[in-house]
PDB file of C-alpha atoms in Angstrom:
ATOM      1  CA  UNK A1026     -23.326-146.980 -52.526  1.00 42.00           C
ATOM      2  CA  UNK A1027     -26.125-146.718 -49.872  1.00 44.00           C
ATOM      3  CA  UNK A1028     -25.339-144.370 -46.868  1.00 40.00           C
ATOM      4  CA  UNK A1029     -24.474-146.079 -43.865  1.00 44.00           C
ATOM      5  CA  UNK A1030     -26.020-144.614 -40.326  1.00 42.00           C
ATOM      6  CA  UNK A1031     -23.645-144.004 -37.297  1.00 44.00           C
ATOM      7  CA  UNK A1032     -25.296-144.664 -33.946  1.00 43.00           C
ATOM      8  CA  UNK A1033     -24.481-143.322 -30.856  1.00 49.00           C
ATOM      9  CA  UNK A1034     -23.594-146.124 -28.305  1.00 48.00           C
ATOM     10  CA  UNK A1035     -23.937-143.833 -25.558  1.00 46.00           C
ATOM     11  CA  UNK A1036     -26.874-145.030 -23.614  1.00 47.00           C
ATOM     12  CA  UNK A1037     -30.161-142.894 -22.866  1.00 47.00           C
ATOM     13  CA  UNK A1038     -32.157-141.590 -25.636  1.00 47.00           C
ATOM     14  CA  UNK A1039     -31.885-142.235 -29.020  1.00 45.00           C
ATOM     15  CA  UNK A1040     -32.985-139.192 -30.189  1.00 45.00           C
ATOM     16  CA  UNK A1041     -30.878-136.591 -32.186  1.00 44.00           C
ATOM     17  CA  UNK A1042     -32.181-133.921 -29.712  1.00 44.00           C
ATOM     18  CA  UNK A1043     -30.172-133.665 -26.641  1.00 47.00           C
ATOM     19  CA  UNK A1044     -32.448-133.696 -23.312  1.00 48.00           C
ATOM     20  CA  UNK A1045     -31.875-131.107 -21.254  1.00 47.00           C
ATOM     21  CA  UNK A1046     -32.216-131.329 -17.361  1.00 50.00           C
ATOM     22  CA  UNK A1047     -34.313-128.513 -17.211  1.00 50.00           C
ATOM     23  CA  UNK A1048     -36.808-130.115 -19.593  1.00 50.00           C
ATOM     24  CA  UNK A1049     -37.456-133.710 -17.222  1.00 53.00           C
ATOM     25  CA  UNK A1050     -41.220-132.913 -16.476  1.00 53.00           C
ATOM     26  CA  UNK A1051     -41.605-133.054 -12.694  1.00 55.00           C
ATOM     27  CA  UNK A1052     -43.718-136.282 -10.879  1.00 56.00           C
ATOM     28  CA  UNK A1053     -47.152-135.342 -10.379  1.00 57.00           C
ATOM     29  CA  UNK A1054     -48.808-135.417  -7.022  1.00 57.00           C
ATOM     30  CA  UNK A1055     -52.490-136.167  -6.986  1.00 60.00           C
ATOM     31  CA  UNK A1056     -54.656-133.755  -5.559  1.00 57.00           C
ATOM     32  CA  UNK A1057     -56.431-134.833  -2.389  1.00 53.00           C
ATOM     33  CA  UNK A1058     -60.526-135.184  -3.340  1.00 51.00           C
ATOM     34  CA  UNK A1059     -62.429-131.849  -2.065  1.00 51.00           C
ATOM     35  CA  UNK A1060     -64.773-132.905   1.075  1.00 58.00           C
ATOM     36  CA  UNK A1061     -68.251-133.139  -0.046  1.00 71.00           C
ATOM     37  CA  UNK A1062     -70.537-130.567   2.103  1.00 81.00           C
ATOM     38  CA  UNK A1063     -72.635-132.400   4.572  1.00 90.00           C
ATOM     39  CA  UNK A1064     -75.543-130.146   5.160  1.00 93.00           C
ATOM     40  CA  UNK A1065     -76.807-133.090   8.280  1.00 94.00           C
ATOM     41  CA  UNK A1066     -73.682-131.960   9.883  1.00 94.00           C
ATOM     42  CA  UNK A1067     -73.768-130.000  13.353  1.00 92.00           C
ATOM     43  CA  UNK A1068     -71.525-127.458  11.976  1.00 93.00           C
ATOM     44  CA  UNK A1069     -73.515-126.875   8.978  1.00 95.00           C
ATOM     45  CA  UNK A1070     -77.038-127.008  10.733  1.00 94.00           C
ATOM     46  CA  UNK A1071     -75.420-123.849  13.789  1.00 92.00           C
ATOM     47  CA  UNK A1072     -73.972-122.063  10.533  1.00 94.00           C
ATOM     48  CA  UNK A1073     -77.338-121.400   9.249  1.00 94.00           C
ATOM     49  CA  UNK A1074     -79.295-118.388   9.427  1.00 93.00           C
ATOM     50  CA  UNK A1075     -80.911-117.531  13.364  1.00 91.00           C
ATOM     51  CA  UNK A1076     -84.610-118.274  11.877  1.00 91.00           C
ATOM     52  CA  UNK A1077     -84.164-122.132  11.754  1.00 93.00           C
ATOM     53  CA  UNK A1078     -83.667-122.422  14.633  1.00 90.00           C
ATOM     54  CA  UNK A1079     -87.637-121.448  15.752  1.00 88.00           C
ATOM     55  CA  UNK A1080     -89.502-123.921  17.483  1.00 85.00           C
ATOM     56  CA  UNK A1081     -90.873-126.650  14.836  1.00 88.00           C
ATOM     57  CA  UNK A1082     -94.580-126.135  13.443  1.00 84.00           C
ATOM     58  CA  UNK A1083     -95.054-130.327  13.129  1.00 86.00           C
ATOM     59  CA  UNK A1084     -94.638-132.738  16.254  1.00 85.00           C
ATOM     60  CA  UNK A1085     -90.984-134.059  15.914  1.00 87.00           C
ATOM     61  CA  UNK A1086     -92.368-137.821  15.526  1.00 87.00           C
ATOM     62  CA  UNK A1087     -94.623-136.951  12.843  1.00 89.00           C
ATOM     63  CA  UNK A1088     -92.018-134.952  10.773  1.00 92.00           C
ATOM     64  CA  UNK A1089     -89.843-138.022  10.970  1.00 93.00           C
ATOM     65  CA  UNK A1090     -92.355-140.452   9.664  1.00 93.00           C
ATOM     66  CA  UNK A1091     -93.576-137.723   7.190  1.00 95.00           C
ATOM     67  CA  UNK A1092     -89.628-137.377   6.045  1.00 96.00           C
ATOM     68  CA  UNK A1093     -89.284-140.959   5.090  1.00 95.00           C
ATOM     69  CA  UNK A1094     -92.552-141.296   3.552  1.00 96.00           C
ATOM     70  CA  UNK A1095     -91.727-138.672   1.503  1.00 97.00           C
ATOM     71  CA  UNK A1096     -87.940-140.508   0.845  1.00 97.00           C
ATOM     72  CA  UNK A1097     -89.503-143.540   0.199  1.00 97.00           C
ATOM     73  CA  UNK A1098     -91.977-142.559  -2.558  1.00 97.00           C
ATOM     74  CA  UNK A1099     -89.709-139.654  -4.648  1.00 97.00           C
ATOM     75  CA  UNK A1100     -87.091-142.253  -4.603  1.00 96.00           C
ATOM     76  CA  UNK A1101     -90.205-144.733  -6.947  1.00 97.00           C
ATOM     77  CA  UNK A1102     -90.774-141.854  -9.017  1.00 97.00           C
ATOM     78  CA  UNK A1103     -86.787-140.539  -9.200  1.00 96.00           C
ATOM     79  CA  UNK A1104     -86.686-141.073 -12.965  1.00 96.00           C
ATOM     80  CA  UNK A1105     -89.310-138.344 -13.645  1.00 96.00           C
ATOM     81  CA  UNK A1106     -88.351-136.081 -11.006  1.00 97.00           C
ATOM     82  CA  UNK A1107     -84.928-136.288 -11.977  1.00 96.00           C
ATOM     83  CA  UNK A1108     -86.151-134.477 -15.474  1.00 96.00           C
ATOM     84  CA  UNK A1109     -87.377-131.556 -13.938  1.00 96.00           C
ATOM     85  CA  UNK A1110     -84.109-130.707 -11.793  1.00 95.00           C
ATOM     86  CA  UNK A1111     -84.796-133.210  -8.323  1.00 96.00           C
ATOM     87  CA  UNK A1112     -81.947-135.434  -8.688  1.00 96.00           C
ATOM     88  CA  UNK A1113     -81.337-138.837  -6.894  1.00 96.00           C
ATOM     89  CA  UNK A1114     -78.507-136.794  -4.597  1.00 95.00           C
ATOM     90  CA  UNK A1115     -81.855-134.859  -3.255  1.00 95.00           C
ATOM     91  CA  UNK A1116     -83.724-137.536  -1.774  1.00 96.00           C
ATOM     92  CA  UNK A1117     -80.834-139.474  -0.721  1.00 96.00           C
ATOM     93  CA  UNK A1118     -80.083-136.296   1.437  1.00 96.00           C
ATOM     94  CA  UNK A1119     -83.778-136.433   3.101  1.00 96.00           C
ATOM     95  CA  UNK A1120     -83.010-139.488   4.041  1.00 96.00           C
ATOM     96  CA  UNK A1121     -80.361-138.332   5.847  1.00 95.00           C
ATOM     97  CA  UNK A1122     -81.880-135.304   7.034  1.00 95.00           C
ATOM     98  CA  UNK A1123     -85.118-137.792   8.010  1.00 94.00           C
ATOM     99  CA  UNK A1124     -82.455-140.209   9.953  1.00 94.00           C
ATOM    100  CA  UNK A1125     -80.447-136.947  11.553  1.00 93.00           C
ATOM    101  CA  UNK A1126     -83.517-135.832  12.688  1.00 93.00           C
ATOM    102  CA  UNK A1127     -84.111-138.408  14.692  1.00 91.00           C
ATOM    103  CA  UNK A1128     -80.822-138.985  15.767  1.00 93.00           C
ATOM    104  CA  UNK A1129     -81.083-135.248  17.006  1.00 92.00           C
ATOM    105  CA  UNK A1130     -84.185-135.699  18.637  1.00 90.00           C
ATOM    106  CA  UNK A1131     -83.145-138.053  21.101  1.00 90.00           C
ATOM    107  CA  UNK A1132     -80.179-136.393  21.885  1.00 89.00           C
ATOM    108  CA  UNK A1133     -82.005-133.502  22.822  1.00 84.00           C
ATOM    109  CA  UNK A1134     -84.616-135.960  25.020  1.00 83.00           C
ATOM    110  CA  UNK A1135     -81.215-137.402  26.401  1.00 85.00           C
ATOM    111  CA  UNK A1136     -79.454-133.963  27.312  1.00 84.00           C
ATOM    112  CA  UNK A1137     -83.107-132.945  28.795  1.00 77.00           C
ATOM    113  CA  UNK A1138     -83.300-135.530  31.103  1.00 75.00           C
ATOM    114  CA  UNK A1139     -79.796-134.758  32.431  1.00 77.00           C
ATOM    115  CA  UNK A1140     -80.789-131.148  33.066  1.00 77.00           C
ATOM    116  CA  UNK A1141     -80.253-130.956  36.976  1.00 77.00           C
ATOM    117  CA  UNK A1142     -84.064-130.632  38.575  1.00 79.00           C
ATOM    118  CA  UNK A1143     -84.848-132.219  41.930  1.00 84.00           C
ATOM    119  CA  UNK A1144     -86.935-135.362  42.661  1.00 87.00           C
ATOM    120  CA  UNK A1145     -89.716-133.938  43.140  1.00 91.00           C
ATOM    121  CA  UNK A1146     -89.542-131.474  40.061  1.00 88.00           C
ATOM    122  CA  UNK A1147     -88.896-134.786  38.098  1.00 86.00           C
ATOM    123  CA  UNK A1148     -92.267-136.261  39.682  1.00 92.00           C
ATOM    124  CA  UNK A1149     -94.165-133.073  38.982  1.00 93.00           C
ATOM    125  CA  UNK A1150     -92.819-133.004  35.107  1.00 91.00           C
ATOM    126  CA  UNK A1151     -93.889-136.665  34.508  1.00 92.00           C
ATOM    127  CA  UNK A1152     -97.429-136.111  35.826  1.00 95.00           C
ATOM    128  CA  UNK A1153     -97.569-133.071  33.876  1.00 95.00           C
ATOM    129  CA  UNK A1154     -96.506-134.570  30.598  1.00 93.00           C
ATOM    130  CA  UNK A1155     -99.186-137.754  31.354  1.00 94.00           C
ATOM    131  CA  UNK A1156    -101.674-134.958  32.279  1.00 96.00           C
ATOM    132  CA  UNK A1157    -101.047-132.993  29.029  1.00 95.00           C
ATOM    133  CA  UNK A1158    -101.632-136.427  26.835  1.00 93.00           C
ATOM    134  CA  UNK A1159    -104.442-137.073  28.598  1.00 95.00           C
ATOM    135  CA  UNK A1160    -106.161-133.339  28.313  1.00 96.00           C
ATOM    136  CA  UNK A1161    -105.485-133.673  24.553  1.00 94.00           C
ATOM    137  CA  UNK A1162    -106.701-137.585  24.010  1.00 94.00           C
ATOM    138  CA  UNK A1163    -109.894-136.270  25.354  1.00 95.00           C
ATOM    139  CA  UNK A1164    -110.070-133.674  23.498  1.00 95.00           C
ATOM    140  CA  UNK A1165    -109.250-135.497  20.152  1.00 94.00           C
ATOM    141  CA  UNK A1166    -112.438-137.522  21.656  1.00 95.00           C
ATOM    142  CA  UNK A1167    -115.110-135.469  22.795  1.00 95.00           C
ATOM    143  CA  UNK A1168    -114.746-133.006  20.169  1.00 95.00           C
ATOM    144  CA  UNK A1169    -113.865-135.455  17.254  1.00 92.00           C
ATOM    145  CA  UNK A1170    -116.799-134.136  15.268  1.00 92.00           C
ATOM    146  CA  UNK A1171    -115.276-130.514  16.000  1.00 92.00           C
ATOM    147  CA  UNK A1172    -112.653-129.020  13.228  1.00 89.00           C
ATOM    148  CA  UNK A1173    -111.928-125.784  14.774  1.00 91.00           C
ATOM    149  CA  UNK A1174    -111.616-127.850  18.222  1.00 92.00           C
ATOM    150  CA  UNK A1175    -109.167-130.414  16.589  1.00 90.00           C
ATOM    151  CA  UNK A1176    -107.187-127.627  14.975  1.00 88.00           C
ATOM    152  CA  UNK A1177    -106.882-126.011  18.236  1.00 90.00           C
ATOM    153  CA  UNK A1178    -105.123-129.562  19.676  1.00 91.00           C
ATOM    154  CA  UNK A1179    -102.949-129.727  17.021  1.00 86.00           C
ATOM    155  CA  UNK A1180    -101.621-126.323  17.529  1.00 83.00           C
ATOM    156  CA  UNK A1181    -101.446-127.241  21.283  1.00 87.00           C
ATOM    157  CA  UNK A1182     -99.481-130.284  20.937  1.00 81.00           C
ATOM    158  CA  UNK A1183     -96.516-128.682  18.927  1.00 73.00           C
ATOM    159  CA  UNK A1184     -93.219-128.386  20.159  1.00 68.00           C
ATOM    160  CA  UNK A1185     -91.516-130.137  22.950  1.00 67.00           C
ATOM    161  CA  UNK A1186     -89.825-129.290  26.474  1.00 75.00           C
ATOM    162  CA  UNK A1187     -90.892-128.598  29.909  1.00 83.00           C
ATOM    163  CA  UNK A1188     -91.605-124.767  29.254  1.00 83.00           C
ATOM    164  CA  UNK A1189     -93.769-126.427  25.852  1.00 85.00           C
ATOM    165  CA  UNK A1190     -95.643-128.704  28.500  1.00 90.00           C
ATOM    166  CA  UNK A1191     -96.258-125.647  30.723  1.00 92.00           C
ATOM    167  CA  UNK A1192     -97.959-123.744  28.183  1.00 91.00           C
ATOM    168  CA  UNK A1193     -99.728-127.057  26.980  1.00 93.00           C
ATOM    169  CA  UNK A1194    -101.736-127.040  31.116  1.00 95.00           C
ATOM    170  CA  UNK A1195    -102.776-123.563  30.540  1.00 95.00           C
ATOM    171  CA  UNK A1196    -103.793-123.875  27.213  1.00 94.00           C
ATOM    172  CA  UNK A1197    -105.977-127.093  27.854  1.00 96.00           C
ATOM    173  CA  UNK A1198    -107.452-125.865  30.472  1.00 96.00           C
ATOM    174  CA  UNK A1199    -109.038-122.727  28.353  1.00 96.00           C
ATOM    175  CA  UNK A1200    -109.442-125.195  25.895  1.00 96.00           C
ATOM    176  CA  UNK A1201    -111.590-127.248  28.121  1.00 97.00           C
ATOM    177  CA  UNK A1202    -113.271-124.318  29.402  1.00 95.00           C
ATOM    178  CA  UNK A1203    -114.624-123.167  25.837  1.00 95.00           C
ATOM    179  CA  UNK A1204    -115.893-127.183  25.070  1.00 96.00           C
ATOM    180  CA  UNK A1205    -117.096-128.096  28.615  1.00 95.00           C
ATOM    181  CA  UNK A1206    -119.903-129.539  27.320  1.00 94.00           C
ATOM    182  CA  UNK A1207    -117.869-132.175  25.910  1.00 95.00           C
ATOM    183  CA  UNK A1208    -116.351-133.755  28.541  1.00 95.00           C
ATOM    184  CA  UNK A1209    -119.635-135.853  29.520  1.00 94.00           C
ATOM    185  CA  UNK A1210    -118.172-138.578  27.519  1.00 95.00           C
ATOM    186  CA  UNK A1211    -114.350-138.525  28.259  1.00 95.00           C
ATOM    187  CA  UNK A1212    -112.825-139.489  31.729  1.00 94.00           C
ATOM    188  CA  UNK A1213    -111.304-135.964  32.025  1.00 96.00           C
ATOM    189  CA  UNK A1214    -112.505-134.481  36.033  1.00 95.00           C
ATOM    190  CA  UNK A1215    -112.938-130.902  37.250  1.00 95.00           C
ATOM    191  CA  UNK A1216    -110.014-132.292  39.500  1.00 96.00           C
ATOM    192  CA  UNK A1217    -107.624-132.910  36.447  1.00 96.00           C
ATOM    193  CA  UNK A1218    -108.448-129.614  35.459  1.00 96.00           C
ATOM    194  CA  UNK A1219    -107.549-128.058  38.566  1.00 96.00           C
ATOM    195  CA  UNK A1220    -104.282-130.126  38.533  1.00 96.00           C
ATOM    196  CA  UNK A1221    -103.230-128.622  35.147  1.00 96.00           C
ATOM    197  CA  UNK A1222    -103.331-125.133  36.558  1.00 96.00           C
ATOM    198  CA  UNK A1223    -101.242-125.949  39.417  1.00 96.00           C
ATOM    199  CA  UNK A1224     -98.746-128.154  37.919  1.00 95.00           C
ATOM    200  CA  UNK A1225     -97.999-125.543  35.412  1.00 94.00           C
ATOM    201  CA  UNK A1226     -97.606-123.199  38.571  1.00 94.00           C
ATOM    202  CA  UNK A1227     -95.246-125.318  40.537  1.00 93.00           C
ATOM    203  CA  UNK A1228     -92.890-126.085  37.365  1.00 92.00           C
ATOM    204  CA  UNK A1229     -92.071-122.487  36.375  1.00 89.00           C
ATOM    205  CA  UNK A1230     -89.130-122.874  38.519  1.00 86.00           C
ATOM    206  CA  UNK A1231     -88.095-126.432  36.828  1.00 84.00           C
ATOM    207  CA  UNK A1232     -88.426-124.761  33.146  1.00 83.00           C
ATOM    208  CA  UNK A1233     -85.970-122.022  33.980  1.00 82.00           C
ATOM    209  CA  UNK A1234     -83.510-124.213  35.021  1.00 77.00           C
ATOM    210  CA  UNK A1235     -84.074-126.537  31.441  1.00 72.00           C
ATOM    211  CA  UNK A1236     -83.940-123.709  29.484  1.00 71.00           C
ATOM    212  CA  UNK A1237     -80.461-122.085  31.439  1.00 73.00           C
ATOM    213  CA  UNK A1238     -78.710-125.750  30.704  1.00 76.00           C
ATOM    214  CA  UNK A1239     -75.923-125.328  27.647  1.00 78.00           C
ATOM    215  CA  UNK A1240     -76.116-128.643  26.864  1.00 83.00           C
ATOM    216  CA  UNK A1241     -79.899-128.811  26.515  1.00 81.00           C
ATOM    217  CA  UNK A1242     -80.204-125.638  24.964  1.00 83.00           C
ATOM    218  CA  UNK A1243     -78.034-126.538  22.281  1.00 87.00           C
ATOM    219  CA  UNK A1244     -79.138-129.560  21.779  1.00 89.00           C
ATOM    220  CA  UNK A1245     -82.747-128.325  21.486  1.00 87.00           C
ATOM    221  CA  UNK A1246     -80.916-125.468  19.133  1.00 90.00           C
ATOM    222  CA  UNK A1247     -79.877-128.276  16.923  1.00 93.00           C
ATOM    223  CA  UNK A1248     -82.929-130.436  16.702  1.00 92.00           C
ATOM    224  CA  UNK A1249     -85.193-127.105  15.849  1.00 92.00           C
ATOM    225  CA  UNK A1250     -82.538-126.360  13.044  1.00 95.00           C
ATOM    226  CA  UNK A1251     -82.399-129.763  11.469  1.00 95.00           C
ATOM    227  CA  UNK A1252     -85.781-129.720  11.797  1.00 95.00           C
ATOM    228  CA  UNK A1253     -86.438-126.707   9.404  1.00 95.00           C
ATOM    229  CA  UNK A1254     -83.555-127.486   7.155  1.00 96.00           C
ATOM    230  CA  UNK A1255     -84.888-130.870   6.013  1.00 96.00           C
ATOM    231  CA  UNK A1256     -88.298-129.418   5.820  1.00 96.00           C
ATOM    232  CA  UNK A1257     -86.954-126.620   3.234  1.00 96.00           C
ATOM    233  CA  UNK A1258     -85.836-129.488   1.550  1.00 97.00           C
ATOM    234  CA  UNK A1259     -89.141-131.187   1.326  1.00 97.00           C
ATOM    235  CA  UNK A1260     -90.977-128.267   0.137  1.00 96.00           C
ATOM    236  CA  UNK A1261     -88.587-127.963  -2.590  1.00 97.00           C
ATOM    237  CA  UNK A1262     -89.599-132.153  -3.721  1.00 97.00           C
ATOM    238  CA  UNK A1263     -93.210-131.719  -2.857  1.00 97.00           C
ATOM    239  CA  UNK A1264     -93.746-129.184  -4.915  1.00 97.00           C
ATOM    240  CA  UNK A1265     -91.231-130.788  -8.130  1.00 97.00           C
ATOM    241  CA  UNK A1266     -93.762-133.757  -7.472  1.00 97.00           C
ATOM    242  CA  UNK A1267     -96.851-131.906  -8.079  1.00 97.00           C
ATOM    243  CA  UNK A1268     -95.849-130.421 -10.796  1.00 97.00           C
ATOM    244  CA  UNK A1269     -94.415-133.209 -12.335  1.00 96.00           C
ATOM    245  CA  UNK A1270     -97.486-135.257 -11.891  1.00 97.00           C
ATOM    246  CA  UNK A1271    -100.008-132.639 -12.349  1.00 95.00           C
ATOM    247  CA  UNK A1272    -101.305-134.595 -15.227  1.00 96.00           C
ATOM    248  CA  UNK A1273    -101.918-137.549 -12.971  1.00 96.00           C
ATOM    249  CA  UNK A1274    -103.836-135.980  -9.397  1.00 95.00           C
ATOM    250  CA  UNK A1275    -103.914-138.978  -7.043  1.00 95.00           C
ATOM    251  CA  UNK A1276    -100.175-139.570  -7.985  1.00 96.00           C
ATOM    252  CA  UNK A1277     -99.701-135.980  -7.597  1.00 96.00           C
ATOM    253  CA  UNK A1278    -101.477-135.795  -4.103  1.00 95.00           C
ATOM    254  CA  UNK A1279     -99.112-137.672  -2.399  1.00 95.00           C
ATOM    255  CA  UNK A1280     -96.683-135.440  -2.317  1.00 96.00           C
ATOM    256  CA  UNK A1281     -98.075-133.449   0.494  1.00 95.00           C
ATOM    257  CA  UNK A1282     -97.615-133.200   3.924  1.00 93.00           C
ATOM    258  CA  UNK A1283    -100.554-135.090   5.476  1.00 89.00           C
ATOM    259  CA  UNK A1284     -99.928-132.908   8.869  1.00 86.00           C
ATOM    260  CA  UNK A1285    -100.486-129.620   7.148  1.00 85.00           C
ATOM    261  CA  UNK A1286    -102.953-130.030   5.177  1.00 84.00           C
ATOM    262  CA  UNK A1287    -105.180-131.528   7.342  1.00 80.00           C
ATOM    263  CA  UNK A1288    -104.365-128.466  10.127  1.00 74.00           C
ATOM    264  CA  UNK A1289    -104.880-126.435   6.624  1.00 74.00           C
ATOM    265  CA  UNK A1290    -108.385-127.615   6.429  1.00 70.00           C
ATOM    266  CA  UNK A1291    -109.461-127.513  10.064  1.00 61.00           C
ATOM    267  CA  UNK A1292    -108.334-123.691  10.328  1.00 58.00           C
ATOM    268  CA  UNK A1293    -110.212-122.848   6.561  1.00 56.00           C
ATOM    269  CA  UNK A1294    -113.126-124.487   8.309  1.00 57.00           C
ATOM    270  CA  UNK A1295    -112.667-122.664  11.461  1.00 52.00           C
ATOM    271  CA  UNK A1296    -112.988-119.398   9.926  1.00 53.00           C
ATOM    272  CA  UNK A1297    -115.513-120.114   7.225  1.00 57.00           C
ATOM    273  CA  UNK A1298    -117.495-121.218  10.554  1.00 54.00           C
ATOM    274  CA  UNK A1299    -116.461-117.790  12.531  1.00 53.00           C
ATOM    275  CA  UNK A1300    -117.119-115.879   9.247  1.00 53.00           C
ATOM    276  CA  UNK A1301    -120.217-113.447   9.703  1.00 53.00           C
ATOM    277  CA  UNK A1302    -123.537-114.572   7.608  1.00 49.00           C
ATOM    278  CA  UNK A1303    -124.625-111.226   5.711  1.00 51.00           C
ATOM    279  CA  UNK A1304    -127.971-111.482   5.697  1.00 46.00           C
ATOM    280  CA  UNK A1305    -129.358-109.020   1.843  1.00 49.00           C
ATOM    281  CA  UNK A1306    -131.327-106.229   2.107  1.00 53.00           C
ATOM    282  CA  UNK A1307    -134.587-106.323   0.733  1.00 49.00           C
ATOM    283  CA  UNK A1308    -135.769-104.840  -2.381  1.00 50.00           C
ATOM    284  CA  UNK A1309    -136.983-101.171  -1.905  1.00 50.00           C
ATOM    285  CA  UNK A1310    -141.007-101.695  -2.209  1.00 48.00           C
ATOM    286  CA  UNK A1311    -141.735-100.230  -5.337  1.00 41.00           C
TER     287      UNK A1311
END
């Protein structure tokens, strides 16, 4: 006779171990994602280290166009890059840093513009600034076939802001004092030259009150740092992309900043050209 099975009609579980209330596992509650670290951020750029936040060694409009250049080609080479460490996260962050930057960059110009200066302080900054363009376009002219004189304009037209400018008048005008023999075949006057001396002068006064401003001074803060920040980051690709195409040169040549090296080669000209000639003894006379 086959045993029969009792069940239990009582509803719930079936099985022969009684739950216990303790034992119901509790709902789980789903953690809330962990905020990816924006290193573009204004927070992020004022929490780094005092040094980036030095005037930048590249004019701002070249470093932006440099940025994406450099974006555009490490993102055609990503899949060999990405075996030596540069991942695609790397160069989608320059181009963030490269769009930032410019983003920053005009909010500095903006905040600038609204620092409080009079009329004719306003006047006397635009002439300066045309004056400054034009001192240097002359320069880039008349001593085109001059590499210590074109590394000396490039160091000149650097950085940005009225007390920049200021220094930019007195600079060009020693500038223009060592090359005077140049200026034969540009449109640049004794008179300009004058000018430059006394604009610079007149806007002491107009600088001090740009630089006192919080909201330009931060915002000039900000643009140096973001400036730096992405350019750490560049160095880091540039130099993955050399090495990663150091068996292929041209390819490998790319990835270098166009700016420096060509200031690189003016100043190694410079002072190869500065460098004393040692003239040999002559043989002792047997």
């Amino acid at each position: 006779m086959p045993l029969t099975r009792t069940v239990n009609n009582t509803p719930g579980s079936t099985s022969s171990k009684a739950r216990s209330p303790s034992k119901t596992p509790a709902a789980k509650t789903r953690r809330p994602a962990a905020e990816t670290h924006d290193p573009t951020t204004d927070e992020a750029l004022l929490a780094l280290d005092p040094g980036y936040a030095s005037p930048p060694d590249i004019p701002l409009s070249v470093a932006e166009r440099e940025l994406t250049s450099l974006t555009r080609l490490a993102g055609a080479q990503q899949a060999r890059l990405s075996k030596i460490g540069i991942a695609a996260d790397k160069v989608a962050l320059l181009a963030r840093f490269a769009r930032r930057l410019g983003a920053i960059e005009k909010a500095w110009q903006k905040a600038r513009g609204a620092v409080k200066l009079t009329s004719a302080q306003r006047r006397l900054r635009d002439e300066a600034e045309a004056l400054d363009a034009k001192l240097v376009a002359g320069g880039r002219w008349g001593c085109r076939n001059d590499d210590a004189a074109q590394a000396e304009l490039s160091r000149i037209a650097e950085g940005s802001g009225l007390a920049d400018t200021i220094q930019d008048l007195r600079d060009l005008v020693d500038f223009w004092a060592d090359h005077e023999g140049a200026l034969g075949v540009t449109d640049i006057t004794s008179k300009d030259l004058a000018r430059a001396s006394a604009l610079a002068d007149a806007l002491e006064d107009a600088a001090a009150n740009e630089a006192s401003d919080a909201s330009a001074a931060q915002a000039l803060e900000l643009r140096n740092r973001a400036f730096w920040a992405a350019d750490e980051l560049a160095r880091e690709i540039r130099e993955g992309g050399r090495y990663a195409f150091r068996d292929q040169p041209k390819l490998a040549a790319k990835f270098v900043s166009r700016y420096r090296a060509s200031v690189k080669r003016r100043s190694y000209r410079k002072t190869k050209a500065n460098a004393p000639v040692t003239v040999p003894e002559p043989a002792p006379e047997v």
